[in-house]
XYZ file of C-alpha atoms in Angstrom:
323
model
C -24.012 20.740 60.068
C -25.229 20.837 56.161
C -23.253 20.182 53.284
C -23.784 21.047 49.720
C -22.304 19.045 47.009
C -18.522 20.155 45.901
C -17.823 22.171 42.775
C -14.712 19.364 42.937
C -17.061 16.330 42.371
C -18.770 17.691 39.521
C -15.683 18.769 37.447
C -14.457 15.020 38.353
C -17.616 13.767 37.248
C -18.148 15.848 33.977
C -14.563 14.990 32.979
C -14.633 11.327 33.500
C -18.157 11.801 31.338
C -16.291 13.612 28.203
C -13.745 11.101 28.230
C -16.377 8.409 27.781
C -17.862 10.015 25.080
C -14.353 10.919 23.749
C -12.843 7.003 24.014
C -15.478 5.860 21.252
C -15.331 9.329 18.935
C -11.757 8.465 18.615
C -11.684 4.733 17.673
C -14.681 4.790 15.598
C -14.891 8.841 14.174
C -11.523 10.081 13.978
C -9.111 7.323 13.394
C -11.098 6.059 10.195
C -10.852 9.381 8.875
C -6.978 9.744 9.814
C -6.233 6.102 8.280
C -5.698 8.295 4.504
C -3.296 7.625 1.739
C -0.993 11.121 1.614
C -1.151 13.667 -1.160
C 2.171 14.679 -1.213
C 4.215 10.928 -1.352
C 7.713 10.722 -2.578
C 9.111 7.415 -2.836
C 11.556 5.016 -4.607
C 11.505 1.158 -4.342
C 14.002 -0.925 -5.852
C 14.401 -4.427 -7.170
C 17.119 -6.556 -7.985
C 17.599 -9.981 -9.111
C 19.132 -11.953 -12.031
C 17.840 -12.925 -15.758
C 18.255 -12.938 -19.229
C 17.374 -9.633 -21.178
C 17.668 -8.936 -25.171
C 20.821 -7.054 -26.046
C 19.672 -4.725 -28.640
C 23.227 -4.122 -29.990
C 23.984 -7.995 -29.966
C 20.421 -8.347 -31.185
C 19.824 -11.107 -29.322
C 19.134 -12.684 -25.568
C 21.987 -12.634 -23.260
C 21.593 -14.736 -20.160
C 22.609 -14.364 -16.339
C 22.649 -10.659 -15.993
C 22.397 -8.297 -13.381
C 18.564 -6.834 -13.670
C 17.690 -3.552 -11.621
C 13.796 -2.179 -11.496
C 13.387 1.375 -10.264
C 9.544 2.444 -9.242
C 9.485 5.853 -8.233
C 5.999 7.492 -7.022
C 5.386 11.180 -6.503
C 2.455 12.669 -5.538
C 0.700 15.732 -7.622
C -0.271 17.716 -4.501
C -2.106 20.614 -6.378
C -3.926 18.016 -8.626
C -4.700 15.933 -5.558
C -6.403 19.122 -3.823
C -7.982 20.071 -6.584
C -10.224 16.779 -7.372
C -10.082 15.353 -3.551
C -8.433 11.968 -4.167
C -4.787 10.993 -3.675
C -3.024 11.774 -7.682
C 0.376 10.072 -7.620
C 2.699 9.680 -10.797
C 4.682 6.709 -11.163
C 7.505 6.108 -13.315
C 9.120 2.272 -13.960
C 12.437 1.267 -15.354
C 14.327 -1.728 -16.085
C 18.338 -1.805 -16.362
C 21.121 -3.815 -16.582
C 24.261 -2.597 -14.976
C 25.302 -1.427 -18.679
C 22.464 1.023 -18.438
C 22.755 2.025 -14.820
C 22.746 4.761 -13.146
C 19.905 5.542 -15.566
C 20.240 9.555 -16.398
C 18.815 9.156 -19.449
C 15.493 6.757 -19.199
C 15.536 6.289 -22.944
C 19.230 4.251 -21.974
C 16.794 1.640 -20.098
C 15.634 -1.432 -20.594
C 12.212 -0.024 -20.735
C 10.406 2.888 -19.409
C 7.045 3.373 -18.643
C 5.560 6.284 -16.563
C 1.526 6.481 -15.626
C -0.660 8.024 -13.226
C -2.266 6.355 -10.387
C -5.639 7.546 -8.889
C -6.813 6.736 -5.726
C -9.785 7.103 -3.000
C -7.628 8.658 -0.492
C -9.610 6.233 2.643
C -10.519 3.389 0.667
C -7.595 3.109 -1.710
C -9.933 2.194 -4.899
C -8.716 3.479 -8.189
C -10.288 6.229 -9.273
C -10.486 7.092 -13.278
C -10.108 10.758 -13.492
C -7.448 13.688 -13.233
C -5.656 12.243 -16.658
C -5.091 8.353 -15.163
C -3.759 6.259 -17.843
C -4.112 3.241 -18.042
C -7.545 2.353 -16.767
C -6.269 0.973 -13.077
C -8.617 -1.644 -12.012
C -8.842 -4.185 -8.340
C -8.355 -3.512 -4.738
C -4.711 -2.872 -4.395
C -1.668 -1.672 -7.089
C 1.359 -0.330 -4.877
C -0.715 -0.952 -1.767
C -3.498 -2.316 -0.422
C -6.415 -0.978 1.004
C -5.941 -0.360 5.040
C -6.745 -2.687 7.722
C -5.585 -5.767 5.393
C -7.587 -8.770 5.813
C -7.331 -12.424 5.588
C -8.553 -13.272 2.205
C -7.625 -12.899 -1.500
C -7.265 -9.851 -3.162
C -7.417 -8.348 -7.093
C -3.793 -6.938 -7.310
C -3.336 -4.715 -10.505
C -0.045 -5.792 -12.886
C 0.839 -3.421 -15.215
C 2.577 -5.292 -17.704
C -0.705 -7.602 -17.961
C -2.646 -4.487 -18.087
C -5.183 -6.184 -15.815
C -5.814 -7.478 -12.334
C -4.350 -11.392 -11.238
C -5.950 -12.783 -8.068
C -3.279 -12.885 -5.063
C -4.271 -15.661 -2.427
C -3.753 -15.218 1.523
C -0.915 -17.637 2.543
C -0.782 -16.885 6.273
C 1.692 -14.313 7.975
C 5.516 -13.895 7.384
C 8.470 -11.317 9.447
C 10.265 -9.059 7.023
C 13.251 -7.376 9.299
C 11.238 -8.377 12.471
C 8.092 -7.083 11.288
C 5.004 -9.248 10.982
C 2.901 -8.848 7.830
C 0.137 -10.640 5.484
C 1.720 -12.710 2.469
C -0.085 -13.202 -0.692
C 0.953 -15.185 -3.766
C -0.286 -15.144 -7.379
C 0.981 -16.009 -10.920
C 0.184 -14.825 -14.572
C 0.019 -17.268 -17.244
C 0.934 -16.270 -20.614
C -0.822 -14.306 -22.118
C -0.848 -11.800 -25.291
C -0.653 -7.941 -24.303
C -0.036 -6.401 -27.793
C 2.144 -6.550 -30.604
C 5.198 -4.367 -31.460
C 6.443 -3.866 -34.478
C 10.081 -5.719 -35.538
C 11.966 -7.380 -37.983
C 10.345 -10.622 -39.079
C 14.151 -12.468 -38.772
C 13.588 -11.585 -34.954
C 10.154 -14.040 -34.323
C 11.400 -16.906 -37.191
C 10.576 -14.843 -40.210
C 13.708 -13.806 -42.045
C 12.242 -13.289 -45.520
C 8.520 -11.200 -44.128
C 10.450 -7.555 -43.502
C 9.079 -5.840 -40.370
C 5.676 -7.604 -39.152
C 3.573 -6.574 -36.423
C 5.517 -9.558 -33.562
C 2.981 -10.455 -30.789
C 3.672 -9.608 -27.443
C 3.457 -12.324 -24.683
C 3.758 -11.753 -20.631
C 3.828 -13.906 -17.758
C 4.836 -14.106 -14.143
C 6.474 -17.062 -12.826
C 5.314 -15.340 -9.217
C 4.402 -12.687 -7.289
C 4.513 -12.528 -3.886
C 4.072 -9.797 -1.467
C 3.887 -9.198 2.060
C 1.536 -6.395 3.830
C 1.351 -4.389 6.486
C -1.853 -5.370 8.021
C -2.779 -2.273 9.406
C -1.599 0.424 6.577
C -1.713 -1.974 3.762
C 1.979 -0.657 2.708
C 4.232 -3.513 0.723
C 6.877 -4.473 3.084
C 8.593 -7.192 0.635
C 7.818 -7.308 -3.215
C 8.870 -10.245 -5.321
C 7.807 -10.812 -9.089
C 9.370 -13.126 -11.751
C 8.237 -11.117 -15.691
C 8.570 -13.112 -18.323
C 8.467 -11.237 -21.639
C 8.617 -12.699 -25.020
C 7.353 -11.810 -29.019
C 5.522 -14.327 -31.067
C 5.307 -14.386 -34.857
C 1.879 -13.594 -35.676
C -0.108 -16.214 -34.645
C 2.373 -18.164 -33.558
C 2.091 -20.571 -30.579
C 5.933 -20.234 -29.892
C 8.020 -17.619 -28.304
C 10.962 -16.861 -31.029
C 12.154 -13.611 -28.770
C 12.771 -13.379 -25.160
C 13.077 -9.774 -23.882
C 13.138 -10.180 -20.617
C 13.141 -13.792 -18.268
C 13.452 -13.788 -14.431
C 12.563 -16.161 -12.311
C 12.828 -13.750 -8.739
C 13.445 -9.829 -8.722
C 12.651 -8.365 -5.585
C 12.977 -5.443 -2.995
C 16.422 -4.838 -1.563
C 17.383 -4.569 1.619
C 16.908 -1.205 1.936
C 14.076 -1.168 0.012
C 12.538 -3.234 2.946
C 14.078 -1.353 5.858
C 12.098 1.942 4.380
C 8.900 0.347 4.010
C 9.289 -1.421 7.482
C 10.150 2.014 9.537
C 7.494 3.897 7.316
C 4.567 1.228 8.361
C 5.744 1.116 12.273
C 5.550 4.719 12.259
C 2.254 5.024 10.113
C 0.830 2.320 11.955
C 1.940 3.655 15.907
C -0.054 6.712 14.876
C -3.258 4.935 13.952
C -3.064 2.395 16.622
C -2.714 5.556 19.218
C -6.057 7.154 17.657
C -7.465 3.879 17.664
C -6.516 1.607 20.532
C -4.711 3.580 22.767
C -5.746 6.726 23.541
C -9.334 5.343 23.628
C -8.482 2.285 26.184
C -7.135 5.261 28.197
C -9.467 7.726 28.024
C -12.014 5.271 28.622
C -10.575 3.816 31.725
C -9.397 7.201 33.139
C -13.330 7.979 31.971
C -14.971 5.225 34.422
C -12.364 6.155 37.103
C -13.475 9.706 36.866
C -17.152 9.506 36.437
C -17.223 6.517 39.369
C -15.324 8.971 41.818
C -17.720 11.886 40.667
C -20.496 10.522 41.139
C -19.680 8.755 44.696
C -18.626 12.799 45.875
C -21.617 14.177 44.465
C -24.003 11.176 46.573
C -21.801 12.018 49.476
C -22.853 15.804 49.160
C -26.251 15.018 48.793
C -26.403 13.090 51.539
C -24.812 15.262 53.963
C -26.770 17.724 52.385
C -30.702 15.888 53.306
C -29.485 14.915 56.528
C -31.550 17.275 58.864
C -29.399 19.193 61.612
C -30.252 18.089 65.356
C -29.221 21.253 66.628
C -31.534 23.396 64.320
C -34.521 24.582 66.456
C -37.800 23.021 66.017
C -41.081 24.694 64.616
């Protein structure tokens, strides 16, 4: 009896073959290229803490108050289509509770909206598309994906320049394990503004061009290893005028020693990275550990069916007649 080898044993053993070639395409094609900051982001992180902020109407520093920062980022889709990088616009305010809810920004503290350009895979700023100011480092209002274990140039704002944020190990926010990194600013001159000269020690000088100071009694922020999205933000701005060239501060604007993310603040950025991250780690680790054992299952049966077959298939007949 002859046998020829089953149409069955070659469909198992071309299948388990794609899915071999399919576990690595996955992991090492298509997840890099899925792991990309979105176009079209909308959302709203909020700090709270407590400080002392200059009463304009007192015209003077009033301690122990309430301080609120809203960052909201929005995403210009059409302008993010149009150059190929991710174009988000964020805006930044500072209240007290006298000045909250903010419908009119001018009512805040301060105010300060700017674009953000980024490389959509890599997360490096980008300087085109009408980005102001001139975003430099590795990470702003995230970090790059697939964190790792080292120090990073984080951009402040207020400094107008990057401060180096050190790895300090690993830390749970709301049962979620991320990457915390520390940092400080020194102070350090950003500008000067315009004010009366009785404001910085100089009662008799009219309006003089007051030096602004910054510093950051800490920042500290813990990552999402694999999407790089800030799970807990803590900062401590320190704003102040000088006269000019004054060593002194004569003018606090704004002092607090912790403002960070609220609750639900953290909750959203938590359920946002699970969710991010469960897709990735699917294209990444889990659908290619499957199809790559399913794979070797497959091909392994295939390709003992189709030696079977062959077998059977060589084996001459004893009841054939002879020449």
């Amino acid at each position: 009896m002859r046998r020829s080898v089953s149409p069955f044993s070659l469909v198992l053993l071309g299948l388990g073959t794609f899915l071999l070639v399919l576990a690595p395409l996955l992991a090492w094609y298509v997840q890099p290229r899925a792991a990309v900051n979105p176009t079209d982001i909308d959302t709203t992180a909020v700090y709270t803490g407590r400080g002392s902020v200059f009463d304009l109407e007192k015209v003077e520093t009033v301690p122990d108050q309430r301080i609120t920062v809203t960052q909201r980022v929005r995403g210009d889709v059409r302008e993010s289509e149009r150059s190929g990088k991710a174009v988000w616009d964020v805006t930044t305010s500072v209240d007290t509770d006298r000045t909250l809810p903010a419908a009119d920004p001018h009512d805040a503290l301060s105010f300060t909206p700017h674009r953000w350009v980024l490389d959509r895979r890599t997360t490096e700023p980008v300087h085109c598309c009408g980005a102001k100011p001139r975003i430099q480092g590795e990470a702003y209002l995230k970090f790059p994906f697939d964190v790792r274990k080292r120090s990073y140039r984080w951009w402040d704002n207020t400094l107008g320049d990057t401060v180096v944020l050190r790895y300090r190990g690993t830390e749970k926010v709301l049962g979620h394990t991320g990457y915390r990194f520390t940092g400080s600013v020194p102070p350090t001159r950003t500008g000067t503004r315009l004010v009366p000269g009785s404001l910085v020690g100089l009662p008799e000088a009219g309006q003089v061009a007051a030096e602004e100071w910054y510093a950051n009694h800490g920042v500290e922020l813990i990552v999402d290893q694999r999407t790089g999205r800030v799970l807990y933000a803590r900062t401590g701005p320190r704003q102040t005028l000088r006269a000019p060239g004054g060593s002194e501060d004569e003018a606090v604007l704004l002092d607090a020693e912790r403002i960070s993310f609220t609750e639900e603040t953290q909750r959203a950025a938590v359920e946002l990275a699970k969710d991010d991250g469960a897709r990735l780690r699917m294209l990444g680790e889990t659908v290619p550990l499957g199809a790559a054992v399913a794979g070797g299952l497959f091909a392994a049966a295939g390709a003992v069916l189709v030696a079977r077959g062959r077998k059977m298939t060589e084996r001459p007949d004893p009841l054939a007649p002879s020449a």
